[in-house]
Amino acid sequence: MDRDKLIGAHFDAYSDLVWVTNLEPKFKGAQLSAPEMEEYRQAWKGHTEARDWDWWLENVKTVPDAQLRREIAECHAEIDAFRKQKEPRHERLHRIMGGDDEKQPVQQATKDLGRER
């Protein structure tokens, strides 16, 4: 990978890390659809590139390629670890109560034992 592509991948890795750990959970909490999430993701990407790209180039110009690769791998590992975290109880309860869980509670049938009510 040439230096320019490596710097771009480095920038994207950090941008993805911020998205996954800080922004995506908020958007998921708002229960956006996949296309809506993607729209926000692309807007975030455009915003960060416009705001930070020149600053990023200046700050990584003396960073060795090996360090950039290592930091990219670290970002990807953090993203993977974040996504594999155990689902918080309140989110699971919300998902179950919203009918999004594949296992729905089984309603028990009660027998009428001939008692008058």
Tab-separated table of C-alpha atoms in Angstrom:
chain	number	residue	atom	x	y	z
A	1	MET	CA	0.000	0.000	0.000
A	2	ASP	CA	1.431	3.370	-0.919
A	3	ARG	CA	1.818	6.108	1.691
A	4	ASP	CA	-1.242	8.125	0.614
A	5	LYS	CA	-3.518	5.083	0.820
A	6	LEU	CA	-2.016	4.121	4.165
A	7	ILE	CA	-2.721	7.580	5.581
A	8	GLY	CA	-6.278	7.386	4.234
A	9	ALA	CA	-6.778	3.976	5.852
A	10	HIS	CA	-5.372	5.356	9.121
A	11	PHE	CA	-7.779	8.294	9.040
A	12	ASP	CA	-10.702	5.987	8.210
A	13	ALA	CA	-9.806	3.577	11.015
A	14	TYR	CA	-9.947	6.333	13.625
A	15	SER	CA	-13.118	7.764	12.099
A	16	ASP	CA	-14.715	4.300	12.187
A	17	LEU	CA	-13.671	3.855	15.810
A	18	VAL	CA	-15.360	7.101	16.849
A	19	TRP	CA	-18.453	6.197	14.837
A	20	VAL	CA	-18.808	2.701	16.290
A	21	THR	CA	-18.088	3.573	19.911
A	22	ASN	CA	-19.719	6.993	20.242
A	23	LEU	CA	-22.218	7.733	17.506
A	24	GLU	CA	-23.640	4.432	16.279
A	25	PRO	CA	-25.015	3.464	19.726
A	26	LYS	CA	-26.927	6.747	19.894
A	27	PHE	CA	-28.419	6.225	16.445
A	28	LYS	CA	-29.288	2.618	17.278
A	29	GLY	CA	-30.983	3.870	20.414
A	30	ALA	CA	-33.150	6.045	18.192
A	31	GLN	CA	-34.119	2.851	16.322
A	32	LEU	CA	-33.149	4.082	12.876
A	33	SER	CA	-33.436	1.770	9.905
A	34	ALA	CA	-30.335	0.445	8.150
A	35	PRO	CA	-30.662	2.941	5.251
A	36	GLU	CA	-31.077	5.809	7.716
A	37	MET	CA	-28.003	4.654	9.657
A	38	GLU	CA	-26.005	4.487	6.426
A	39	GLU	CA	-27.116	8.001	5.499
A	40	TYR	CA	-25.900	9.327	8.842
A	41	ARG	CA	-22.678	7.322	8.529
A	42	GLN	CA	-21.916	8.857	5.145
A	43	ALA	CA	-22.725	12.339	6.450
A	44	TRP	CA	-20.353	11.729	9.383
A	45	LYS	CA	-17.627	10.580	7.017
A	46	GLY	CA	-18.021	13.671	4.828
A	47	HIS	CA	-18.054	15.945	7.858
A	48	THR	CA	-14.885	14.502	9.381
A	49	GLU	CA	-13.028	14.557	6.078
A	50	ALA	CA	-13.908	18.217	5.494
A	51	ARG	CA	-13.092	19.192	9.060
A	52	ASP	CA	-10.035	17.050	9.874
A	53	TRP	CA	-8.259	15.797	6.752
A	54	ASP	CA	-5.719	18.621	6.381
A	55	TRP	CA	-4.938	18.524	10.114
A	56	TRP	CA	-4.525	14.727	9.911
A	57	LEU	CA	-2.092	14.954	7.007
A	58	GLU	CA	0.048	17.436	8.921
A	59	ASN	CA	0.101	15.312	12.073
A	60	VAL	CA	1.009	11.984	10.463
A	61	LYS	CA	3.572	13.205	7.942
A	62	THR	CA	6.489	12.056	10.128
A	63	VAL	CA	4.842	8.915	11.536
A	64	PRO	CA	6.487	5.743	10.195
A	65	ASP	CA	4.400	3.403	8.034
A	66	ALA	CA	4.800	0.560	10.534
A	67	GLN	CA	3.270	2.689	13.291
A	68	LEU	CA	0.359	3.693	11.044
A	69	ARG	CA	-0.308	0.014	10.260
A	70	ARG	CA	-0.120	-0.873	13.951
A	71	GLU	CA	-2.562	1.884	14.894
A	72	ILE	CA	-4.976	0.801	12.138
A	73	ALA	CA	-4.899	-2.746	13.520
A	74	GLU	CA	-5.473	-1.418	17.046
A	75	CYS	CA	-8.515	0.576	15.895
A	76	HIS	CA	-9.961	-2.485	14.166
A	77	ALA	CA	-9.353	-4.595	17.284
A	78	GLU	CA	-11.105	-1.993	19.466
A	79	ILE	CA	-14.050	-1.896	17.065
A	80	ASP	CA	-14.321	-5.691	17.109
A	81	ALA	CA	-14.117	-5.795	20.911
A	82	PHE	CA	-16.741	-3.073	21.256
A	83	ARG	CA	-19.154	-4.871	18.949
A	84	LYS	CA	-18.668	-8.169	20.803
A	85	GLN	CA	-19.497	-6.692	24.200
A	86	LYS	CA	-22.371	-8.251	26.060
A	87	GLU	CA	-25.644	-6.526	25.298
A	88	PRO	CA	-26.709	-4.331	28.216
A	89	ARG	CA	-29.749	-5.654	30.081
A	90	HIS	CA	-31.885	-2.598	29.378
A	91	GLU	CA	-31.243	-2.935	25.638
A	92	ARG	CA	-32.115	-6.637	25.692
A	93	LEU	CA	-35.307	-5.932	27.636
A	94	HIS	CA	-36.243	-3.199	25.171
A	95	ARG	CA	-35.592	-5.529	22.230
A	96	ILE	CA	-37.626	-8.341	23.800
A	97	MET	CA	-40.521	-6.086	24.762
A	98	GLY	CA	-40.495	-4.577	21.288
A	99	GLY	CA	-40.984	-8.024	19.761
A	100	ASP	CA	-37.580	-8.021	18.086
A	101	ASP	CA	-36.314	-11.121	19.874
A	102	GLU	CA	-36.507	-14.381	17.967
A	103	LYS	CA	-37.751	-16.184	21.078
A	104	GLN	CA	-41.101	-14.845	22.105
A	105	PRO	CA	-42.451	-15.755	25.537
A	106	VAL	CA	-44.766	-18.715	25.481
A	107	GLN	CA	-48.161	-18.002	26.910
A	108	GLN	CA	-49.293	-20.656	29.295
A	109	ALA	CA	-52.765	-22.041	28.997
A	110	THR	CA	-54.600	-22.451	32.256
A	111	LYS	CA	-57.125	-25.159	32.803
A	112	ASP	CA	-60.531	-24.341	34.071
A	113	LEU	CA	-60.881	-26.620	37.038
A	114	GLY	CA	-64.637	-26.290	37.108
A	115	ARG	CA	-64.627	-23.584	39.712
A	116	GLU	CA	-67.260	-20.942	39.644
A	117	ARG	CA	-66.113	-17.391	39.363
